[in-house]
XYZ file of C-alpha atoms in Angstrom:
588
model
C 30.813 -122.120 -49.157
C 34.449 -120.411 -48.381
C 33.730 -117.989 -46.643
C 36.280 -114.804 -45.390
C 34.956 -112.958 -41.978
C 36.998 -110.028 -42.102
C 37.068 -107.484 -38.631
C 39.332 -104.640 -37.410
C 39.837 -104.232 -33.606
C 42.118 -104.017 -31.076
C 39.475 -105.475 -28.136
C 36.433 -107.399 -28.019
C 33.573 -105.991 -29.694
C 30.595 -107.123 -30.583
C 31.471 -107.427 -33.815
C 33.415 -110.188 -32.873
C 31.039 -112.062 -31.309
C 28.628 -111.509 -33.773
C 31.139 -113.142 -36.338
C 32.302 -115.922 -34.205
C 28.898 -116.689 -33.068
C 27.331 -116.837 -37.010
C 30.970 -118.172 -37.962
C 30.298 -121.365 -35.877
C 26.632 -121.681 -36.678
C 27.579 -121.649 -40.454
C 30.783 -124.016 -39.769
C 28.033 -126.303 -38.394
C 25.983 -126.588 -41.279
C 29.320 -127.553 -43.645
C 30.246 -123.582 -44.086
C 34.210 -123.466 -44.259
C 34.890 -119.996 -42.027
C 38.247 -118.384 -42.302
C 38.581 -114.935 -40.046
C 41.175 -112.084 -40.421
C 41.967 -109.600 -37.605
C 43.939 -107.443 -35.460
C 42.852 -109.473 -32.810
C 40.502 -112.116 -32.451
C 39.692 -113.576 -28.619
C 35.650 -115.407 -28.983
C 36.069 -119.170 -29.879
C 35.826 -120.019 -33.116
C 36.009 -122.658 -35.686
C 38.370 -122.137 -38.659
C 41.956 -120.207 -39.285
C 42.675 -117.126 -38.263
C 44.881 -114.720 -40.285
C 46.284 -111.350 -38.057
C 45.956 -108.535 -40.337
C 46.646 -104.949 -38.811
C 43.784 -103.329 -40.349
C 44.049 -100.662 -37.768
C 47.063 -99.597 -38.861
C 45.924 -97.301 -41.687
C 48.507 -95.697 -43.741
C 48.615 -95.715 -47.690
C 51.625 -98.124 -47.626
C 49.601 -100.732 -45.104
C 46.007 -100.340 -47.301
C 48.323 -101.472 -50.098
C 49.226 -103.919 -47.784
C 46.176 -105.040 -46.665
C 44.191 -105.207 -50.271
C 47.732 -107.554 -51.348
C 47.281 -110.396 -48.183
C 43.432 -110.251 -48.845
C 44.032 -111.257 -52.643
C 46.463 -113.819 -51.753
C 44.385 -115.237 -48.718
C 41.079 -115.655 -51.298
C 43.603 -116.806 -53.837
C 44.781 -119.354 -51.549
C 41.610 -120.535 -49.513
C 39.390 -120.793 -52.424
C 37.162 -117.455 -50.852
C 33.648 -117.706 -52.320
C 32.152 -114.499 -50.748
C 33.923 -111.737 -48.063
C 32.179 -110.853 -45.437
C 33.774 -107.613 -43.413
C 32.222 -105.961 -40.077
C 33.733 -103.085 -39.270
C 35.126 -99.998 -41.609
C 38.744 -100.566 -41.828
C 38.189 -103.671 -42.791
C 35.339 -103.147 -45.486
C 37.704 -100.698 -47.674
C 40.570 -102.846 -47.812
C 38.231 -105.824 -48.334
C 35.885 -103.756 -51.221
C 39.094 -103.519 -52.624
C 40.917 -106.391 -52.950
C 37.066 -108.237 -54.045
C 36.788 -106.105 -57.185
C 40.414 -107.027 -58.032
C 39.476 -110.638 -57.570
C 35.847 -110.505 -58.886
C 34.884 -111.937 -55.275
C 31.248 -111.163 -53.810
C 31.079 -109.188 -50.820
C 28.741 -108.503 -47.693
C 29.567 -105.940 -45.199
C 27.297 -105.968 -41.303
C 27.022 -102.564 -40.249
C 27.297 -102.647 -36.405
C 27.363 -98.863 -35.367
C 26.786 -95.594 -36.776
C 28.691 -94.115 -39.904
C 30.748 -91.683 -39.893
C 29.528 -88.902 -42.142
C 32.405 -87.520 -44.708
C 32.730 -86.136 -48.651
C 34.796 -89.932 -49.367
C 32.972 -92.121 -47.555
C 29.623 -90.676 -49.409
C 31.374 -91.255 -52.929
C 33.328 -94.680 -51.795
C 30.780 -96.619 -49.102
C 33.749 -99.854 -49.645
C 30.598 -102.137 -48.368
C 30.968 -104.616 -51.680
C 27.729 -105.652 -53.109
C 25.257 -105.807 -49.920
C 25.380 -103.720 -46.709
C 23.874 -105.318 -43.783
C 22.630 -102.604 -40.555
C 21.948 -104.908 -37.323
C 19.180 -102.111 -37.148
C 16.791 -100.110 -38.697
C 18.657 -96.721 -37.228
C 21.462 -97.473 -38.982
C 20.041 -98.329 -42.296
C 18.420 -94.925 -42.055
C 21.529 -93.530 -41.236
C 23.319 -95.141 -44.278
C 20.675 -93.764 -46.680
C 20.353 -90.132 -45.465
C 23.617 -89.413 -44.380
C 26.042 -91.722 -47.321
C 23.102 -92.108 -49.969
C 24.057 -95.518 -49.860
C 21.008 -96.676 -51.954
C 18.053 -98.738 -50.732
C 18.215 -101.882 -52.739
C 21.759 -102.483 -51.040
C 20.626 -102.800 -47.597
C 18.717 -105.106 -45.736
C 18.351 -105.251 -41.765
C 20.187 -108.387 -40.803
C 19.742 -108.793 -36.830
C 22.666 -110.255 -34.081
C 22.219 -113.999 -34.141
C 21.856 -115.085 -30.347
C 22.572 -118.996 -29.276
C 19.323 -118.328 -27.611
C 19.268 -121.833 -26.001
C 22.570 -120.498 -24.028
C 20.238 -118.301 -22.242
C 17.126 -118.990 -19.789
C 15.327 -116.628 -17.530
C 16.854 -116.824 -14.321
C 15.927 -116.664 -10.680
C 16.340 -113.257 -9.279
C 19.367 -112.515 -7.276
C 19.142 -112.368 -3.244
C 21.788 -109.708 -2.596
C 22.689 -107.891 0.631
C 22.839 -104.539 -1.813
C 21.113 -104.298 -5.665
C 23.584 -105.286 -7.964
C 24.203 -102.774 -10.458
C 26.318 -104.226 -13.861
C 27.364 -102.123 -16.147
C 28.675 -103.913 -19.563
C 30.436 -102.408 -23.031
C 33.953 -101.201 -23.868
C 35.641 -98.427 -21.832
C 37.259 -97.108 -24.729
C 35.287 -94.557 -26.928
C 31.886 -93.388 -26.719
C 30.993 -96.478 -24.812
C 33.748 -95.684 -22.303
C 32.932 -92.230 -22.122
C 29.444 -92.701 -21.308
C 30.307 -95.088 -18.859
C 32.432 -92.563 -17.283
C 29.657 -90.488 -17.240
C 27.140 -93.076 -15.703
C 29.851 -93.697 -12.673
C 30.366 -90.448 -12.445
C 26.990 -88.409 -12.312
C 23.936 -91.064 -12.558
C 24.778 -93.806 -10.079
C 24.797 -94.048 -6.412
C 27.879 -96.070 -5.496
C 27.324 -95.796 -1.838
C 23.689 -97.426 -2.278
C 24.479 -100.098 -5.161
C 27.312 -102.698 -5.615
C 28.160 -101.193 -9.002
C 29.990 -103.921 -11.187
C 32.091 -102.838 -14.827
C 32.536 -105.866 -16.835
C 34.666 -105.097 -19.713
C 38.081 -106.674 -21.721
C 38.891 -103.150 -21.815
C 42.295 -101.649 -19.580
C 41.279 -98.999 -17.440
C 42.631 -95.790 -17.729
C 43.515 -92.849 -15.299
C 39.879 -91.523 -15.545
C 38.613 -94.550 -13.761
C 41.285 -95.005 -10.947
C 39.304 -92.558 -9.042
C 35.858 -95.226 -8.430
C 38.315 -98.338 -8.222
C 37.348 -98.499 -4.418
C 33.367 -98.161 -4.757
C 33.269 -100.097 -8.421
C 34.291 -103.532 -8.773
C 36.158 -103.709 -12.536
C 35.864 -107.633 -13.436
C 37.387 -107.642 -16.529
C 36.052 -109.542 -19.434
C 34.457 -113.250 -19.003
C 32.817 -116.188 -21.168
C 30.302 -116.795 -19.188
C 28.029 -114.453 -19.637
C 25.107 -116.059 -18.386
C 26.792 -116.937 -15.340
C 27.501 -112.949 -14.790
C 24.161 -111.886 -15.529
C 22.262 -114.265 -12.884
C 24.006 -112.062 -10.064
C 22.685 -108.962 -11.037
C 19.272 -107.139 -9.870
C 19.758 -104.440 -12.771
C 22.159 -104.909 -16.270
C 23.059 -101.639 -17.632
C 24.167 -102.101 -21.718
C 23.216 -101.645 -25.137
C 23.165 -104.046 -28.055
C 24.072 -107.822 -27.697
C 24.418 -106.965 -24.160
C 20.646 -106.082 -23.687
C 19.835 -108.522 -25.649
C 21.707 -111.183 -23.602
C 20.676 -109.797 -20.794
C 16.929 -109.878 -21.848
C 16.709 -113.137 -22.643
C 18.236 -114.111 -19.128
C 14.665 -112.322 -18.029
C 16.784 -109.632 -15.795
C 15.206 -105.685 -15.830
C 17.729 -103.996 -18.271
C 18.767 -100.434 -18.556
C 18.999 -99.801 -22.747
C 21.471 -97.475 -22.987
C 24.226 -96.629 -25.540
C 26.136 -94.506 -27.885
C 22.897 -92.437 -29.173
C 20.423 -92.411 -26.806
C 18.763 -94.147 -23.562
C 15.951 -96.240 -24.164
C 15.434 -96.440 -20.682
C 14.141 -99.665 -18.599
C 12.537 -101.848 -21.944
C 9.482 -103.039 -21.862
C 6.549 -104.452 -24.143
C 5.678 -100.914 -24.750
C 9.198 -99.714 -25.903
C 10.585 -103.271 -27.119
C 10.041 -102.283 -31.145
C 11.794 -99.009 -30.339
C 14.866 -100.755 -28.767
C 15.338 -102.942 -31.490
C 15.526 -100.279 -34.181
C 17.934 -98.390 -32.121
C 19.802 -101.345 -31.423
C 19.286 -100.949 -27.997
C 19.876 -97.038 -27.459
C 23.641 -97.721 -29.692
C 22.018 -95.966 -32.873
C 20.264 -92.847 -33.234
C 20.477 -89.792 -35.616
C 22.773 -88.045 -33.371
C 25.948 -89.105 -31.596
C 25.118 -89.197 -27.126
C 21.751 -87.580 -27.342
C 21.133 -88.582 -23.408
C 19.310 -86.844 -20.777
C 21.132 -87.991 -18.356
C 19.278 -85.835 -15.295
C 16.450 -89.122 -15.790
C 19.013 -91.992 -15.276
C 18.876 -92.699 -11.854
C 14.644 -92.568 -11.867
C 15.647 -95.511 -14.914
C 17.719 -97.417 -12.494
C 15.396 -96.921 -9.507
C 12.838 -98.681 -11.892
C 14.591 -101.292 -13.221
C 15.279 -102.140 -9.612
C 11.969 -102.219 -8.574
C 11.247 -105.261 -10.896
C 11.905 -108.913 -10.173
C 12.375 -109.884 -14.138
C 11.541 -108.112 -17.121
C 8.473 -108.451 -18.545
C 8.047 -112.548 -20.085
C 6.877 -110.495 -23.542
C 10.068 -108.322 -23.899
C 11.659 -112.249 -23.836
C 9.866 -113.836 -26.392
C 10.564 -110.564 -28.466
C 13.938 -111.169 -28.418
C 13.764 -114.609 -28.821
C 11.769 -114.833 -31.835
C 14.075 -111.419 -33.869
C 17.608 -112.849 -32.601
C 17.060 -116.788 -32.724
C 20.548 -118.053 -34.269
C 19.246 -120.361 -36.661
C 16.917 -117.602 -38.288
C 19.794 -115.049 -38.503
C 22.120 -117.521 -40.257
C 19.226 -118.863 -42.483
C 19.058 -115.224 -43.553
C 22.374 -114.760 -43.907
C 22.760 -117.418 -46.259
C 19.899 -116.473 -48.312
C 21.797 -113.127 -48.582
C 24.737 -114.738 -49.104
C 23.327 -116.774 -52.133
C 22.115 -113.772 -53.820
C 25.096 -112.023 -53.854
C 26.625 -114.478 -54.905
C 24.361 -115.495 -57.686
C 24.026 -112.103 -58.657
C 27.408 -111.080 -58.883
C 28.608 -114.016 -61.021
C 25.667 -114.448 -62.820
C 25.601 -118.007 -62.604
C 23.179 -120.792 -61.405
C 23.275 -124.113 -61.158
C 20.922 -125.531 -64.067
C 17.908 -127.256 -63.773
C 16.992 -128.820 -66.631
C 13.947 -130.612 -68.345
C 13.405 -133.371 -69.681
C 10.495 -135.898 -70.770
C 10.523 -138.675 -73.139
C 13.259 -140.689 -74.856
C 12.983 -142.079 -78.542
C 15.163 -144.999 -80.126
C 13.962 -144.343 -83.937
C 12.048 -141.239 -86.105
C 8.630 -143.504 -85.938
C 8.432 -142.279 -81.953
C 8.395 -139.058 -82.833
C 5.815 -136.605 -81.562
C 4.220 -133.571 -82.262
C 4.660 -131.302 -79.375
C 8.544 -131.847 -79.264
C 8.458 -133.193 -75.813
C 11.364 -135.717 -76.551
C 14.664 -136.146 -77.236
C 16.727 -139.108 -79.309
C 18.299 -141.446 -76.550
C 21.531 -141.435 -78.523
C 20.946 -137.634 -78.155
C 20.436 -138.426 -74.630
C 23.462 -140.145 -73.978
C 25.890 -137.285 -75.811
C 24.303 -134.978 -73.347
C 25.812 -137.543 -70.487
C 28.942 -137.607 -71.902
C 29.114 -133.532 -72.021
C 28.552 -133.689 -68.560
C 30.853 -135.715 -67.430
C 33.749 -134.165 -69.731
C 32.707 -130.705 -67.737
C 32.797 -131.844 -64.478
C 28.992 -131.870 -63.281
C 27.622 -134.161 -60.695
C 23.737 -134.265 -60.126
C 21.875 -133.500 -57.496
C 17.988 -134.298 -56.368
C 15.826 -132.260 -54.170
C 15.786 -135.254 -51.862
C 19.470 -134.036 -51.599
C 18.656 -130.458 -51.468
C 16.489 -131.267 -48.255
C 18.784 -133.409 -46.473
C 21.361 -130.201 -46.831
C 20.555 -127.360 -47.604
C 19.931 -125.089 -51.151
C 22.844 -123.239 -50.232
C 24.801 -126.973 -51.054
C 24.774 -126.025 -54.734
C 27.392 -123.476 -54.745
C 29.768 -125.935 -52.491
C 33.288 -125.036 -52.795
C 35.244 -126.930 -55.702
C 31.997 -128.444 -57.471
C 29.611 -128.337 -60.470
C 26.274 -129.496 -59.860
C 23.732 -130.121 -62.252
C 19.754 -131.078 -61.822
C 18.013 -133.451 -64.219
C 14.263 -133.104 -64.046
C 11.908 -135.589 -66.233
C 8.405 -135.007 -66.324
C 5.116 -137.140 -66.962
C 6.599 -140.753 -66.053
C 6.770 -142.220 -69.604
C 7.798 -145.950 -69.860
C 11.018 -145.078 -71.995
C 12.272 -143.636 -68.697
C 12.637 -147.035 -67.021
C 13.864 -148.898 -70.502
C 15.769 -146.450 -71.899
C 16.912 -143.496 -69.307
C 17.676 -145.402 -66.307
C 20.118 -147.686 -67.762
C 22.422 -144.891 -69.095
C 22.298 -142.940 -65.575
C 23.506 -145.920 -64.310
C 25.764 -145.767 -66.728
C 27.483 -142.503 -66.435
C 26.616 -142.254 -62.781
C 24.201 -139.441 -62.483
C 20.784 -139.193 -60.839
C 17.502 -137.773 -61.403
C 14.108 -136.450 -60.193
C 11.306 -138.182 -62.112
C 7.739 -136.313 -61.753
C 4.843 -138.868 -62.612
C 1.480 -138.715 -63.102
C -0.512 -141.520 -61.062
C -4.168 -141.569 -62.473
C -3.682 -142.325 -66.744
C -1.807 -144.916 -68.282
C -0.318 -142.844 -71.691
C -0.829 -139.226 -72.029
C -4.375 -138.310 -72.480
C -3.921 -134.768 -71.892
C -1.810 -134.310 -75.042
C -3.394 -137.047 -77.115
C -7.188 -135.712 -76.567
C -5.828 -132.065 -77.385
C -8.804 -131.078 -79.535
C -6.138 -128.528 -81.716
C -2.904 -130.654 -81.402
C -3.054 -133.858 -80.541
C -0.388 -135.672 -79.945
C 0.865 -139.529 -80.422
C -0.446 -142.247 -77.874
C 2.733 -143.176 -75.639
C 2.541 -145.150 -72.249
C 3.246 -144.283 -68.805
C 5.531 -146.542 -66.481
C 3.531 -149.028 -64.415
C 3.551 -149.013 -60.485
C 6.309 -151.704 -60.624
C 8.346 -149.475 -63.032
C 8.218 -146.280 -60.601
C 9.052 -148.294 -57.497
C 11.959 -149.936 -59.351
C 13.041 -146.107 -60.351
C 12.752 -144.925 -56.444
C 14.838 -148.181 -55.420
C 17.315 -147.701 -58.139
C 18.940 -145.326 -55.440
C 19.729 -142.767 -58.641
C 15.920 -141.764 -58.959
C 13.494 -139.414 -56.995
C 9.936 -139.594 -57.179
C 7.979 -136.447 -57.516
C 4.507 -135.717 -57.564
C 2.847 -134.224 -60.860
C -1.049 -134.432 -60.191
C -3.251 -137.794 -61.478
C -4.723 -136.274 -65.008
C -2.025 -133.986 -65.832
C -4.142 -130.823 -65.935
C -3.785 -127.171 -66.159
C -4.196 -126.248 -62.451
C -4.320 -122.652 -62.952
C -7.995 -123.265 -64.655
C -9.153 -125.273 -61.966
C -10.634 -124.295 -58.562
C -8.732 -124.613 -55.599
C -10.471 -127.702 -54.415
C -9.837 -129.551 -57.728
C -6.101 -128.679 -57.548
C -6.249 -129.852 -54.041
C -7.458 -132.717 -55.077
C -5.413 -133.526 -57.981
C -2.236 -132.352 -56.193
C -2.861 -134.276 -52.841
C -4.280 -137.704 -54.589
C -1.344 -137.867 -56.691
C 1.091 -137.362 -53.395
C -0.591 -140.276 -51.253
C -0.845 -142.784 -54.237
C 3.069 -141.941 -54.935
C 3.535 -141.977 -51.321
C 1.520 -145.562 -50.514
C 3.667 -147.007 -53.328
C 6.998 -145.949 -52.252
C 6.752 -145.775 -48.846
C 8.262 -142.438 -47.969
C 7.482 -138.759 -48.338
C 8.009 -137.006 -51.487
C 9.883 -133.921 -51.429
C 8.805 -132.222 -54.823
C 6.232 -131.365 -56.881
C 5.977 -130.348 -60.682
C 3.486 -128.124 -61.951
C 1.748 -129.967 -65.587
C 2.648 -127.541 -68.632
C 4.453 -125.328 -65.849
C 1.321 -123.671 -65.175
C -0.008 -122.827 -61.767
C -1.377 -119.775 -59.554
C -0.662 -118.852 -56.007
C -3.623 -121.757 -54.753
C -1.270 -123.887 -56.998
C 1.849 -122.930 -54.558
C 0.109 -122.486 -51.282
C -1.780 -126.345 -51.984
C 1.851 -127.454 -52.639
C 3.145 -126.180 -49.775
C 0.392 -127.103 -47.363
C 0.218 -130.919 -48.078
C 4.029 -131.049 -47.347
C 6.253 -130.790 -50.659
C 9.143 -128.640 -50.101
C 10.053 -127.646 -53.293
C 7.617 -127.023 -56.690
C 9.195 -126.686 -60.110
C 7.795 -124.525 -62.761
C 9.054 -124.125 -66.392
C 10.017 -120.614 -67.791
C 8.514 -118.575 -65.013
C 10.023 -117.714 -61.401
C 13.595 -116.243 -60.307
C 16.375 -116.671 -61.739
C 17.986 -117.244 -58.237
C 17.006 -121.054 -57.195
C 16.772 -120.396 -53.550
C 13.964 -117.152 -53.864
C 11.230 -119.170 -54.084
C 11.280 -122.917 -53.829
C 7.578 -123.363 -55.071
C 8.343 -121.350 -58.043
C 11.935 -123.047 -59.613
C 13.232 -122.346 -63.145
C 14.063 -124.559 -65.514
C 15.694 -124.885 -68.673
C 13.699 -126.506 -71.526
C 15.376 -129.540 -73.751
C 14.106 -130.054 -76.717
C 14.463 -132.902 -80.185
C 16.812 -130.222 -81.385
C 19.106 -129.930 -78.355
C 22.560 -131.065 -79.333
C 25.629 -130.863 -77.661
C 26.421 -127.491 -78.619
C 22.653 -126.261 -77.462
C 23.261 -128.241 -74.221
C 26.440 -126.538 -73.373
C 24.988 -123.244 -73.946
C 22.500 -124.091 -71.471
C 23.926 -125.779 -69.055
C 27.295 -123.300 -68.358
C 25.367 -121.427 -65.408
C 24.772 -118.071 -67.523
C 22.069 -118.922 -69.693
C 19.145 -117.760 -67.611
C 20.966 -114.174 -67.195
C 21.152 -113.931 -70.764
C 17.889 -115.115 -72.308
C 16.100 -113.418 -69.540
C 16.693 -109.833 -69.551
């Protein structure tokens, strides 16, 4: 995807480094990242646009809404997504002018006014880093429920290891965070009242410029200014005083930490207070503004000194809720339903399953379609633009590859393995260079199940042989799925006889082709939740239904749509079906 991070600020935050940091992870997985800022100072990959979003008068807003619209314009933005308030309006803005989705993170607490309750300016999903702040956003804004979801800091976690602890002469005291704001007042007030400078080496690290209030501790505080390595500052210190990414950061290095912030004090966190600190965002979000007793501050740091490392627990904690890859993975899935939902469009997956070359192949369950038919449908495609795409592809990606910037994709799907897909489908994929996923059935020769159906039965046609599959799979157009050996309705068996069906059928396919299949079709799209969790469990990473599951393809990859075809699909019907909407409409 394009995607816009948008940010207002004059000085690091960690705003910025949380959009650099999930910028870079999502440049790495074939994301293109623009950014837009007052300032911007992290690394990152991808452009950088300045945009004064701190300067706020009518005449710059206009401003601001007209470079958005012509950036997006420009860049090809598929989705905005703003961190910080300034930013957000001007962004909400200029995205319903331009029909462009929109995510907004929520880093800190809301301010609490008659507009901003009428206008949040968050676009289509608000993200809190914390559950204090979604709280905030629904009691305070009524910004309602089903727009929010917690959406943690993502940490390069393997940037941090627990660390020795530090043999200094005196305990090394670091303070961390902004000195403008509330963060600079209350470190003001930490220097000021709380901390012994005589008895600790007390050490500010900030990218902040100090100001008069501070001259006066500039001979008993060492001011360090702002650095990269933050690791590499952490490892000297017996005690880290911060909130947010910092305590975080400084967790995961294993030192004692002091969780302290713009709302409250957590205090020294441990494995009894861990949960607590992560809903607050580390003591930066509460339900009042500085609600610190700060008399008990200097017992905290007497504490925190008295430990080596924090506790190995608090560690994995924060391993496991700010691992990178499992933010961004989240992010995207947000991402795609935003997306999804705001265009209402999907890439198709359609359904096919037999091919006929004259009326005397015709069957009685309408589970075919003319091969001249067939080939019109090819030629639609092309004219529109599509190119196909396989799960096989899907798993080499990612899901998220559908909506790629500049492209159409399409998914054929052909069920049951009949014969006329080697002699008469293959040829014409060639053809008009498309692929497909073919699901076959590994224990009948024709199709019993519809042919011994005691109230319908249907006309005797053959399967493909072993040769004919493998010469599908090596085709290099064709992927082999799994769709049971009898073709039964799973959701009347027991779960050992759907084991059974499901995981025979995988190792024949497998033993012939040589390689792991990837996906799984459910006969007559029916199935349960042993039908998913068997799926899952012998290894198939997606399973494709019929008319039942999301309409989003990425909310549950055991449980895809797809779109029917049928004897009477023409061109017209295929168009209608295949122009991204057509789920949104039938299914209401």
């Amino acid at each position: 995807m394009n995607i816009l991070m948008a940010l207002s600020q004059l000085e690091v935050t960690g705003a910025e480094v949380y959009a650099t940091t999930v910028g870079n992870e999502l440049t790495t997985r074939g994301h293109r990242v623009y950014y837009t800022s007052d300032t911007l100072t992290k690394p990152h990959q991808g452009s950088f646009f300045k945009l004064r979003f701190n300067k706020r008068s009518i005449p710059r807003r206009f401003w601001h809404v007209g470079y958005l619209i012509y950036l997006i314009k420009k860049h090809n933005i598929q989705l905005v997504h703003a961190h910080s308030r300034a930013s957000s309006w001007s962004c909400h803005v200029a995205c319903k002018l331009t029909g462009t989705p929109m995510v907004t993170t929520v880093h800190g607490r809301q301010p609490v006014h008659a507009s901003r309750k009428k206008f949040h300016a968050m676009g289509n999903k608000a993200l809190p880093v914390c559950e204090a702040i979604k709280d905030q956003l629904v009691q305070d804004l009524g910004v309602p429920k089903e727009q929010l979801v917690v959406s943690r800091n993502g940490i390069e976690t393997d940037r941090f290891q627990v660390m020795t602890p530090p043999n200094n002469a005196r305990p090394v005291v670091t303070i961390i965070g902004r000195l403008t704001g509330p963060k600079g007042e209350l470190c003001y007030r930490l220097l000021d009242k709380c901390l012994d400078l005589d008895k600790y080496d007390v050490r500010v690290v900030s990218g902040s410029q100090l100001d008069a209030r501070f001259e006066a501790f500039k001979n008993k505080v060492t001011f360090t200014g702002y650095t990269h390595n933050v690791p590499e500052m952490l490892s000297g210190a017996d005690l880290v005083i911060g909130a947010g990414r910092v305590a975080i950061e400084s967790l995961m290095c294993g030192r004692p930490t002091l969780a302290i912030g713009e709302a409250t004090s957590i205090g020294i966190v441990t494995s009894k207070n861990i949960q607590h600190a992560i809903a607050t965002n580390f003591g930066d979000i509460g339900p009042t503004d500085l609600d610190i007793e700060f008399s008990t501050i200097a017992n905290e740091v007497e504490r925190g000194l008295g430990q080596k490392q924090c506790d190995p627990e608090v560690t994995e904690t924060i391993k496991a809720s700010y691992d990178l890859s499992s933010v961004v993975d989240h992010i995207e899935h947000v991402y795609q339903d935003v997306y999804i939902d705001t265009l209402r469009r999907e890439m198709p997956v359609i359904m096919y399953h037999r091919f006929i070359q004259d009326e005397s192949e015709k069957g009685v369950h309408g589970t075919y379609l003319h091969i001249k038919m067939f080939e019109k449908h090819l030629k639609l495609l092309k004219r529109m633009g599509f190119e196909s795409l396989t799960f096989e592809d899907l798993a080499e990606a990612n899901v998220i590859r559908r909506l790629e910037p500049g492209k159409r994709y399409i998914m054929l799907t052909v069920d049951d393995g009949y014969a006329d897909n080697y002699h008469l489908m293959l040829p014409l994929l060639k053809k008009y260079g498309f692929k497909a996923v073919v699901y076959v059935v590994t224990g009948e020769t024709f199709n019993r199940w519809d042919v011994e159906n005691p109230d319908n039965p249907e006309n005797q046609v053959s399967l493909m042989t072993a040769d004919q599959v493998k010469a599908l799979a090596e085709s290099g157009i064709i992927e082999i799925g799994g769709h049971t050996i009898t073709h039964p309705k799973l959701d009347t068996l027991s779960h050992n006889e759907q084991y059974q069906e499901i995981i025979g059928n995988k190792q024949q396919l497998e033993e012939l082709l040589g390689k792991p299949l990837t996906s799984f079709a459910y006969p007559f799209g029916l199935h349960n939740d042993d039908s998913k969790h068997i799926a899952k469990d012998v290894g198939y990473q997606f399973a494709v239904a019929t008319n039942s599951g999301p309409l989003q393809f990425h909310q549950d990859p055991y449980q895809i749509r797809r779109i029917g075809i049928f004897p009477r699909t023409d061109v017209f019907g295929l168009w209608r079906k295949i122009r991204g909407n057509y789920l949104f409409r039938k299914v209401r």
